Amino acid sequence: MSSDAGSFDDLLHEDRRFPPPAEFVAQAAVDAEDLHRRASEDREAYWASWAEELDWFEPWETVLEWDPPFAQWFVGGKLNVAHNCLDRHLRGSRRDKTAILWEGEPGDTRSFTYSELHKEVSAFANALRGLGVGKGDRVTIYLPMIPEAAVAMLACARIGAIHSVVFGGFSPESLADRNNDAEAKVLITADGGWRRGKVVPLKANADKAMERSPTVESVVVVRRGGELSQQVDARMKSGRDLWYHHLVEEARPECPAEVMDAEDILYILYTSGTTGKPKGVVHTTGGYLTQAYATTRAVFDLQEDDVYWCTADVGWVTGHSYIVYGPLANGATVLMYEGAPDHPDRGRFWELCQNYGVSIFYTAPTAIRAFMRWGDQWPERYDLSSLRLLGTVGEPINPEAWMWYREVVGGERCPIVDTWWQTETGAMMITPLPGHTETKPGSATRPFPGIDATILDEDGDETSSGYLAVTSPWPSMLRTVWGDEERFRATYWSKWDDVYFPGDGAKRDEDDYLWILGRVDDVLNVAGHRIGTMEVESALVEHPATAEAAVVGKKHDIKGEAIAAFVTLKEGRQGTDDLMQELRDFVGSKIGSIAKPEMVVFTADLPKTRSGKIMRRLLKDIAEGRTVGDTTTLADPAVVQRLQAQHEEKG
Ligand code: PRX
């Protein structure tokens, strides 16, 4: 697990309680008690009632067909996600409502009303069709946080193409791997994007990835980087690369939305698992949109005049469900910001909240801990009175950060929704409802109405401390792993019979509140980003100096976890500081900067059991400077003593 057991017990003694504020109880967007009652009486009818709030071209015949582990929701129903996020809002006053407010890191701004966004999406959808993209084809999106990222996703959805968004911080190699696994036909990128005052050279990365992406026929390039554009202009490869703005200018702005089956694939999103190879999580259309829509409305208590800001990147699932699909399906006004929270200074997020009158703010614990460390003076410098609700997602939030968020950002008036979910769940699963749930700092509280989540032990029996489990299918669940049904079964459905295993540990307190404790598998959560230890290990052993590598998570005040790597070198190689840096950079170039180990320890041997299994638990103890646990199963217990002595020497 990603934190030590002591702190879990402390958590359970957390006795601060925050009842829902009276205004939320009085004007809640949903009647939570009614949702809970209907969900417990007839779960399928309850989910169907949410689905009915969307536009369907043809109604479904059956709400759920469950042939474990395969679920189909709203079977036979036809709809289109882009139609639901755009066209549906053009009928009334939402036509001219702002859909996207955007600010670039340098301070440039743009905005789109629903009708403008509809036009842009339709034009780009036609352009994609012109490039030969049709229903079911895969399109990789590798963009900075600019409106075109949302436009590209919606344009794919409009024509039934399957998008695979790759976070702009991933390396060319990671991008190529994803292009190849999905067999993408088109890649959409930008000349660059701004991050901490520097241009991220996305097109250059894309060019490198293209050297080994044989299925990609065309590369669409959004013009973003200013001066950089001229250099990129010179490198546009004729017959392959096309400027986005040329395509959109030339395309017709009307594009009928493809009629999609509820179970047609909307997107693939790659996420880290316990092997070296990221898996393509597959989400479909009707169930996914229903749950993204329902949770956005209920959990954020979305009201018509809210200005909603989720600080995630569209490269992660949070950006998919809670920047694009959930909020736009609800007709919300969404703020998007391109850059870093500390550029040009550490007040940037609060300045944005003030300037745009943000009322709902959704971010990650790692960001909250960084803000906390930067000091109260930054939020205090700005008028944050427009905020009315705060959210967090991505990792367990420590009560101290939760309290700081509540007091300093939320002025003690904003409820906090701590939402537990995953790339695989597609949408929120365990979360407070702000007009209903009494919150406790650090607890995601209870399952959303219609979600059956509990805690089981190894044998599948209910317990108050063990593994988190989801016992019934839910609308936005992943349907499979792209191209690897076996991995889908093995990863999520093999621990117990017909019960989903998310890979997290959890505890239940006396009020039936759930406390998520972090991963129980070899997946790290670094600053809210999932990274598989095996991915980093595979990258490390590709370096010519490395013989063997073991990677563990190490507690980190801001990031939650940092990566610690233990490396044995090939004969004749010296473990110098230069090599340490080289290995860190090497991992950065293989996977992306987020995967760079913070700590590299050279060691002559790794602690292994007699059967040859690396004992990561012991390495974690060493990395975190703890007394090393039981070493009796080790083939050579002296390895640990040597490592520990070495670690202590280094301080
Ligand atoms: O360990 C849990 C943690 O993040 C994992 C999912 O990561 P990912 O698929 O990248 O999606 C993150 C955004 C939805 C989970 O298995 N996690 C997510 N939210 C919480 C959390 N842990 C505790 N509390 C949360 N609210």
PDB file of C-alpha atoms in Angstrom, residues 298-515:
ATOM      1  CA  ALA A 298     -25.252  15.503  -8.614  1.00  0.00           C
ATOM      2  CA  VAL A 299     -21.757  15.608  -7.128  1.00  0.00           C
ATOM      3  CA  PHE A 300     -20.895  19.119  -8.260  1.00  0.00           C
ATOM      4  CA  ASP A 301     -24.455  20.283  -7.571  1.00  0.00           C
ATOM      5  CA  LEU A 302     -24.279  21.876 -10.993  1.00  0.00           C
ATOM      6  CA  GLN A 303     -26.499  24.942 -11.449  1.00  0.00           C
ATOM      7  CA  GLU A 304     -27.121  26.834 -14.660  1.00  0.00           C
ATOM      8  CA  ASP A 305     -24.902  29.823 -13.884  1.00  0.00           C
ATOM      9  CA  ASP A 306     -21.949  27.969 -12.419  1.00  0.00           C
ATOM     10  CA  VAL A 307     -18.464  28.522 -13.771  1.00  0.00           C
ATOM     11  CA  TYR A 308     -16.819  25.171 -13.422  1.00  0.00           C
ATOM     12  CA  TRP A 309     -13.095  24.503 -13.398  1.00  0.00           C
ATOM     13  CA  CYS A 310     -11.427  21.117 -13.290  1.00  0.00           C
ATOM     14  CA  THR A 311      -7.663  21.582 -13.291  1.00  0.00           C
ATOM     15  CA  ALA A 312      -6.850  18.155 -14.741  1.00  0.00           C
ATOM     16  CA  ASP A 313      -5.304  17.662 -18.150  1.00  0.00           C
ATOM     17  CA  VAL A 314      -7.472  16.150 -20.888  1.00  0.00           C
ATOM     18  CA  GLY A 315      -4.778  13.486 -21.170  1.00  0.00           C
ATOM     19  CA  TRP A 316      -6.165  11.821 -18.037  1.00  0.00           C
ATOM     20  CA  VAL A 317      -9.574  10.337 -17.428  1.00  0.00           C
ATOM     21  CA  THR A 318     -10.539  13.237 -15.167  1.00  0.00           C
ATOM     22  CA  GLY A 319     -10.180  15.521 -18.169  1.00  0.00           C
ATOM     23  CA  HIS A 320     -12.310  13.214 -20.295  1.00  0.00           C
ATOM     24  CA  SER A 321     -15.204  12.830 -17.879  1.00  0.00           C
ATOM     25  CA  TYR A 322     -15.076  16.116 -15.984  1.00  0.00           C
ATOM     26  CA  ILE A 323     -13.732  18.687 -18.398  1.00  0.00           C
ATOM     27  CA  VAL A 324     -15.344  17.483 -21.581  1.00  0.00           C
ATOM     28  CA  TYR A 325     -18.136  14.908 -21.474  1.00  0.00           C
ATOM     29  CA  GLY A 326     -19.836  15.317 -18.092  1.00  0.00           C
ATOM     30  CA  PRO A 327     -19.896  19.129 -17.958  1.00  0.00           C
ATOM     31  CA  LEU A 328     -20.728  19.672 -21.639  1.00  0.00           C
ATOM     32  CA  ALA A 329     -23.507  17.068 -21.545  1.00  0.00           C
ATOM     33  CA  ASN A 330     -24.906  19.195 -18.710  1.00  0.00           C
ATOM     34  CA  GLY A 331     -24.584  22.447 -20.676  1.00  0.00           C
ATOM     35  CA  ALA A 332     -22.094  23.881 -18.186  1.00  0.00           C
ATOM     36  CA  THR A 333     -19.602  26.701 -18.605  1.00  0.00           C
ATOM     37  CA  VAL A 334     -16.167  25.131 -18.345  1.00  0.00           C
ATOM     38  CA  LEU A 335     -12.901  26.934 -17.721  1.00  0.00           C
ATOM     39  CA  MET A 336      -9.788  25.442 -19.299  1.00  0.00           C
ATOM     40  CA  TYR A 337      -6.296  26.636 -18.449  1.00  0.00           C
ATOM     41  CA  GLU A 338      -3.236  25.644 -20.402  1.00  0.00           C
ATOM     42  CA  GLY A 339      -0.340  26.008 -18.042  1.00  0.00           C
ATOM     43  CA  ALA A 340       1.282  25.526 -14.677  1.00  0.00           C
ATOM     44  CA  PRO A 341      -0.164  26.682 -11.334  1.00  0.00           C
ATOM     45  CA  ASP A 342       3.017  28.579 -10.466  1.00  0.00           C
ATOM     46  CA  HIS A 343       3.470  30.595 -13.613  1.00  0.00           C
ATOM     47  CA  PRO A 344       4.168  33.491 -13.630  1.00  0.00           C
ATOM     48  CA  ASP A 345       3.699  33.143  -9.868  1.00  0.00           C
ATOM     49  CA  ARG A 346       2.063  30.905  -7.305  1.00  0.00           C
ATOM     50  CA  GLY A 347      -1.149  32.870  -7.328  1.00  0.00           C
ATOM     51  CA  ARG A 348      -2.080  31.933 -10.895  1.00  0.00           C
ATOM     52  CA  PHE A 349      -4.914  29.510 -10.050  1.00  0.00           C
ATOM     53  CA  TRP A 350      -6.472  31.933  -7.591  1.00  0.00           C
ATOM     54  CA  GLU A 351      -6.163  34.763 -10.066  1.00  0.00           C
ATOM     55  CA  LEU A 352      -8.036  32.604 -12.578  1.00  0.00           C
ATOM     56  CA  CYS A 353     -10.719  31.766  -9.988  1.00  0.00           C
ATOM     57  CA  GLN A 354     -11.153  35.446  -9.259  1.00  0.00           C
ATOM     58  CA  ASN A 355     -11.090  36.680 -12.848  1.00  0.00           C
ATOM     59  CA  TYR A 356     -13.508  34.103 -14.200  1.00  0.00           C
ATOM     60  CA  GLY A 357     -15.742  33.935 -11.124  1.00  0.00           C
ATOM     61  CA  VAL A 358     -15.131  30.207 -10.754  1.00  0.00           C
ATOM     62  CA  SER A 359     -17.800  28.662  -8.538  1.00  0.00           C
ATOM     63  CA  ILE A 360     -16.870  24.961  -8.674  1.00  0.00           C
ATOM     64  CA  PHE A 361     -13.214  23.983  -8.415  1.00  0.00           C
ATOM     65  CA  TYR A 362     -11.983  20.398  -8.837  1.00  0.00           C
ATOM     66  CA  THR A 363      -8.326  19.527  -8.324  1.00  0.00           C
ATOM     67  CA  ALA A 364      -5.945  16.884  -6.939  1.00  0.00           C
ATOM     68  CA  PRO A 365      -4.523  16.419  -3.427  1.00  0.00           C
ATOM     69  CA  THR A 366      -0.978  16.787  -4.752  1.00  0.00           C
ATOM     70  CA  ALA A 367      -1.855  20.278  -5.980  1.00  0.00           C
ATOM     71  CA  ILE A 368      -3.548  21.130  -2.681  1.00  0.00           C
ATOM     72  CA  ARG A 369      -0.457  20.048  -0.746  1.00  0.00           C
ATOM     73  CA  ALA A 370       1.728  22.199  -3.007  1.00  0.00           C
ATOM     74  CA  PHE A 371      -0.564  25.228  -2.495  1.00  0.00           C
ATOM     75  CA  MET A 372      -0.446  24.608   1.224  1.00  0.00           C
ATOM     76  CA  ARG A 373       3.322  24.598   1.212  1.00  0.00           C
ATOM     77  CA  TRP A 374       3.442  27.774  -0.897  1.00  0.00           C
ATOM     78  CA  GLY A 375       1.512  29.552   1.831  1.00  0.00           C
ATOM     79  CA  ASP A 376      -1.829  31.184   2.593  1.00  0.00           C
ATOM     80  CA  GLN A 377      -0.684  34.511   1.204  1.00  0.00           C
ATOM     81  CA  TRP A 378      -1.294  33.361  -2.381  1.00  0.00           C
ATOM     82  CA  PRO A 379      -4.991  32.486  -2.124  1.00  0.00           C
ATOM     83  CA  GLU A 380      -5.504  35.334   0.347  1.00  0.00           C
ATOM     84  CA  ARG A 381      -4.361  37.858  -2.225  1.00  0.00           C
ATOM     85  CA  TYR A 382      -7.408  37.129  -4.414  1.00  0.00           C
ATOM     86  CA  ASP A 383     -11.147  37.387  -4.069  1.00  0.00           C
ATOM     87  CA  LEU A 384     -12.314  33.786  -3.950  1.00  0.00           C
ATOM     88  CA  SER A 385     -15.853  34.553  -2.874  1.00  0.00           C
ATOM     89  CA  SER A 386     -17.303  33.146  -6.110  1.00  0.00           C
ATOM     90  CA  LEU A 387     -16.252  29.630  -5.063  1.00  0.00           C
ATOM     91  CA  ARG A 388     -19.093  27.569  -3.655  1.00  0.00           C
ATOM     92  CA  LEU A 389     -17.942  23.968  -3.990  1.00  0.00           C
ATOM     93  CA  LEU A 390     -14.546  22.253  -3.945  1.00  0.00           C
ATOM     94  CA  GLY A 391     -13.615  18.823  -5.193  1.00  0.00           C
ATOM     95  CA  THR A 392     -10.642  16.514  -5.036  1.00  0.00           C
ATOM     96  CA  VAL A 393      -9.633  13.380  -6.908  1.00  0.00           C
ATOM     97  CA  GLY A 394      -6.702  11.180  -7.765  1.00  0.00           C
ATOM     98  CA  GLU A 395      -5.300   9.897  -4.485  1.00  0.00           C
ATOM     99  CA  PRO A 396      -6.156   9.817  -0.810  1.00  0.00           C
ATOM    100  CA  ILE A 397      -6.231  13.305   0.670  1.00  0.00           C
ATOM    101  CA  ASN A 398      -4.677  13.707   4.092  1.00  0.00           C
ATOM    102  CA  PRO A 399      -6.958  15.432   6.636  1.00  0.00           C
ATOM    103  CA  GLU A 400      -4.498  18.301   7.064  1.00  0.00           C
ATOM    104  CA  ALA A 401      -4.646  19.189   3.362  1.00  0.00           C
ATOM    105  CA  TRP A 402      -8.423  18.720   3.383  1.00  0.00           C
ATOM    106  CA  MET A 403      -8.761  21.198   6.281  1.00  0.00           C
ATOM    107  CA  TRP A 404      -6.458  23.694   4.615  1.00  0.00           C
ATOM    108  CA  TYR A 405      -8.482  23.439   1.400  1.00  0.00           C
ATOM    109  CA  ARG A 406     -11.683  24.003   3.337  1.00  0.00           C
ATOM    110  CA  GLU A 407     -10.425  26.935   5.396  1.00  0.00           C
ATOM    111  CA  VAL A 408      -8.083  28.837   3.141  1.00  0.00           C
ATOM    112  CA  VAL A 409      -9.535  28.189  -0.325  1.00  0.00           C
ATOM    113  CA  GLY A 410     -13.132  27.521   0.612  1.00  0.00           C
ATOM    114  CA  GLY A 411     -13.450  30.190   3.292  1.00  0.00           C
ATOM    115  CA  GLU A 412     -15.065  27.532   5.514  1.00  0.00           C
ATOM    116  CA  ARG A 413     -18.254  27.831   3.502  1.00  0.00           C
ATOM    117  CA  CYS A 414     -17.651  25.464   0.574  1.00  0.00           C
ATOM    118  CA  PRO A 415     -18.386  21.763   0.931  1.00  0.00           C
ATOM    119  CA  ILE A 416     -15.627  19.453  -0.277  1.00  0.00           C
ATOM    120  CA  VAL A 417     -16.381  16.439  -2.427  1.00  0.00           C
ATOM    121  CA  ASP A 418     -13.611  13.840  -2.234  1.00  0.00           C
ATOM    122  CA  THR A 419     -14.384  11.642  -5.220  1.00  0.00           C
ATOM    123  CA  TRP A 420     -12.961   8.148  -5.587  1.00  0.00           C
ATOM    124  CA  TRP A 421     -12.898   6.612  -9.035  1.00  0.00           C
ATOM    125  CA  GLN A 422     -10.478   5.389 -11.704  1.00  0.00           C
ATOM    126  CA  THR A 423      -9.722   5.407 -15.403  1.00  0.00           C
ATOM    127  CA  GLU A 424     -11.479   2.050 -15.461  1.00  0.00           C
ATOM    128  CA  THR A 425     -14.616   3.174 -13.655  1.00  0.00           C
ATOM    129  CA  GLY A 426     -15.041   6.048 -16.125  1.00  0.00           C
ATOM    130  CA  ALA A 427     -16.882   8.210 -13.624  1.00  0.00           C
ATOM    131  CA  MET A 428     -17.163   8.865  -9.889  1.00  0.00           C
ATOM    132  CA  MET A 429     -18.058   5.901  -7.716  1.00  0.00           C
ATOM    133  CA  ILE A 430     -17.596   6.872  -4.071  1.00  0.00           C
ATOM    134  CA  THR A 431     -18.249  10.462  -3.154  1.00  0.00           C
ATOM    135  CA  PRO A 432     -20.249  12.755  -0.915  1.00  0.00           C
ATOM    136  CA  LEU A 433     -23.302  14.539  -2.303  1.00  0.00           C
ATOM    137  CA  PRO A 434     -22.889  18.151  -1.239  1.00  0.00           C
ATOM    138  CA  GLY A 435     -26.483  18.817  -0.221  1.00  0.00           C
ATOM    139  CA  HIS A 436     -26.793  15.575   1.663  1.00  0.00           C
ATOM    140  CA  THR A 437     -23.621  13.993   3.026  1.00  0.00           C
ATOM    141  CA  GLU A 438     -21.888  14.973   6.207  1.00  0.00           C
ATOM    142  CA  THR A 439     -18.196  14.934   5.317  1.00  0.00           C
ATOM    143  CA  LYS A 440     -15.150  13.826   7.304  1.00  0.00           C
ATOM    144  CA  PRO A 441     -11.698  15.074   6.250  1.00  0.00           C
ATOM    145  CA  GLY A 442      -9.971  12.301   4.327  1.00  0.00           C
ATOM    146  CA  SER A 443     -12.962  10.078   3.585  1.00  0.00           C
ATOM    147  CA  ALA A 444     -14.612   9.734   0.185  1.00  0.00           C
ATOM    148  CA  THR A 445     -17.665   8.837   2.313  1.00  0.00           C
ATOM    149  CA  ARG A 446     -20.108   6.511   0.536  1.00  0.00           C
ATOM    150  CA  PRO A 447     -20.927   5.056  -2.848  1.00  0.00           C
ATOM    151  CA  PHE A 448     -22.837   7.239  -5.296  1.00  0.00           C
ATOM    152  CA  PRO A 449     -26.492   6.136  -5.488  1.00  0.00           C
ATOM    153  CA  GLY A 450     -26.677   3.126  -7.797  1.00  0.00           C
ATOM    154  CA  ILE A 451     -23.092   2.005  -7.122  1.00  0.00           C
ATOM    155  CA  ASP A 452     -22.517  -1.122  -5.068  1.00  0.00           C
ATOM    156  CA  ALA A 453     -19.085  -0.781  -3.495  1.00  0.00           C
ATOM    157  CA  THR A 454     -17.849  -2.522  -0.408  1.00  0.00           C
ATOM    158  CA  ILE A 455     -14.765  -3.957   1.279  1.00  0.00           C
ATOM    159  CA  LEU A 456     -13.834  -7.624   0.934  1.00  0.00           C
ATOM    160  CA  ASP A 457     -11.067  -9.821   2.193  1.00  0.00           C
ATOM    161  CA  GLU A 458      -8.975 -12.184   0.107  1.00  0.00           C
ATOM    162  CA  ASP A 459     -11.768 -14.784   0.184  1.00  0.00           C
ATOM    163  CA  GLY A 460     -14.455 -12.383  -0.894  1.00  0.00           C
ATOM    164  CA  ASP A 461     -16.033 -11.985   2.547  1.00  0.00           C
ATOM    165  CA  GLU A 462     -17.175  -8.616   3.798  1.00  0.00           C
ATOM    166  CA  THR A 463     -14.749  -6.980   6.176  1.00  0.00           C
ATOM    167  CA  SER A 464     -14.097  -3.540   7.598  1.00  0.00           C
ATOM    168  CA  SER A 465     -10.511  -3.451   6.417  1.00  0.00           C
ATOM    169  CA  GLY A 466      -9.318  -5.004   3.198  1.00  0.00           C
ATOM    170  CA  TYR A 467      -9.777  -4.564  -0.526  1.00  0.00           C
ATOM    171  CA  LEU A 468     -12.184  -2.183  -2.117  1.00  0.00           C
ATOM    172  CA  ALA A 469     -14.630  -4.053  -4.363  1.00  0.00           C
ATOM    173  CA  VAL A 470     -17.477  -3.178  -6.705  1.00  0.00           C
ATOM    174  CA  THR A 471     -20.093  -5.868  -6.560  1.00  0.00           C
ATOM    175  CA  SER A 472     -22.493  -4.911  -9.367  1.00  0.00           C
ATOM    176  CA  PRO A 473     -21.834  -3.627 -12.875  1.00  0.00           C
ATOM    177  CA  TRP A 474     -22.169   0.136 -13.334  1.00  0.00           C
ATOM    178  CA  PRO A 475     -22.952   2.119 -16.496  1.00  0.00           C
ATOM    179  CA  SER A 476     -19.530   3.726 -17.105  1.00  0.00           C
ATOM    180  CA  MET A 477     -17.441   0.657 -16.351  1.00  0.00           C
ATOM    181  CA  LEU A 478     -14.641  -0.278 -18.697  1.00  0.00           C
ATOM    182  CA  ARG A 479     -15.811  -2.885 -21.166  1.00  0.00           C
ATOM    183  CA  THR A 480     -12.458  -4.502 -21.878  1.00  0.00           C
ATOM    184  CA  VAL A 481      -8.769  -3.808 -22.382  1.00  0.00           C
ATOM    185  CA  TRP A 482      -8.179  -2.912 -26.014  1.00  0.00           C
ATOM    186  CA  GLY A 483      -7.014  -6.001 -27.849  1.00  0.00           C
ATOM    187  CA  ASP A 484      -6.454  -7.981 -24.657  1.00  0.00           C
ATOM    188  CA  GLU A 485      -9.552  -9.567 -23.191  1.00  0.00           C
ATOM    189  CA  GLU A 486      -7.417 -11.929 -21.141  1.00  0.00           C
ATOM    190  CA  ARG A 487      -5.754  -9.047 -19.371  1.00  0.00           C
ATOM    191  CA  PHE A 488      -9.165  -7.526 -18.699  1.00  0.00           C
ATOM    192  CA  ARG A 489     -10.306 -10.714 -16.995  1.00  0.00           C
ATOM    193  CA  ALA A 490      -7.064 -11.328 -15.162  1.00  0.00           C
ATOM    194  CA  THR A 491      -6.577  -7.810 -13.837  1.00  0.00           C
ATOM    195  CA  TYR A 492     -10.046  -6.938 -12.668  1.00  0.00           C
ATOM    196  CA  TRP A 493     -12.191 -10.055 -12.446  1.00  0.00           C
ATOM    197  CA  SER A 494     -10.040 -12.892 -11.195  1.00  0.00           C
ATOM    198  CA  LYS A 495      -9.727 -12.054  -7.519  1.00  0.00           C
ATOM    199  CA  TRP A 496     -13.335 -12.927  -6.722  1.00  0.00           C
ATOM    200  CA  ASP A 497     -16.260 -14.279  -8.734  1.00  0.00           C
ATOM    201  CA  ASP A 498     -18.027 -11.628 -10.803  1.00  0.00           C
ATOM    202  CA  VAL A 499     -16.834  -8.826  -8.554  1.00  0.00           C
ATOM    203  CA  TYR A 500     -14.656  -5.981  -9.797  1.00  0.00           C
ATOM    204  CA  PHE A 501     -11.271  -5.533  -8.120  1.00  0.00           C
ATOM    205  CA  PRO A 502     -10.055  -1.930  -8.406  1.00  0.00           C
ATOM    206  CA  GLY A 503      -6.635  -2.554  -6.819  1.00  0.00           C
ATOM    207  CA  ASP A 504      -7.147  -0.266  -3.809  1.00  0.00           C
ATOM    208  CA  GLY A 505      -7.121  -0.979  -0.099  1.00  0.00           C
ATOM    209  CA  ALA A 506      -9.893   0.514   2.051  1.00  0.00           C
ATOM    210  CA  LYS A 507     -11.379   0.701   5.522  1.00  0.00           C
ATOM    211  CA  ARG A 508     -14.897   1.210   6.760  1.00  0.00           C
ATOM    212  CA  ASP A 509     -15.608   3.178   9.937  1.00  0.00           C
ATOM    213  CA  GLU A 510     -18.453   2.933  12.429  1.00  0.00           C
ATOM    214  CA  ASP A 511     -20.668   5.210  10.302  1.00  0.00           C
ATOM    215  CA  ASP A 512     -20.143   3.034   7.245  1.00  0.00           C
ATOM    216  CA  TYR A 513     -17.883   5.631   5.682  1.00  0.00           C
ATOM    217  CA  LEU A 514     -15.202   4.376   3.328  1.00  0.00           C
ATOM    218  CA  TRP A 515     -11.578   5.462   3.619  1.00  0.00           C
TER     219      TRP A 515
END
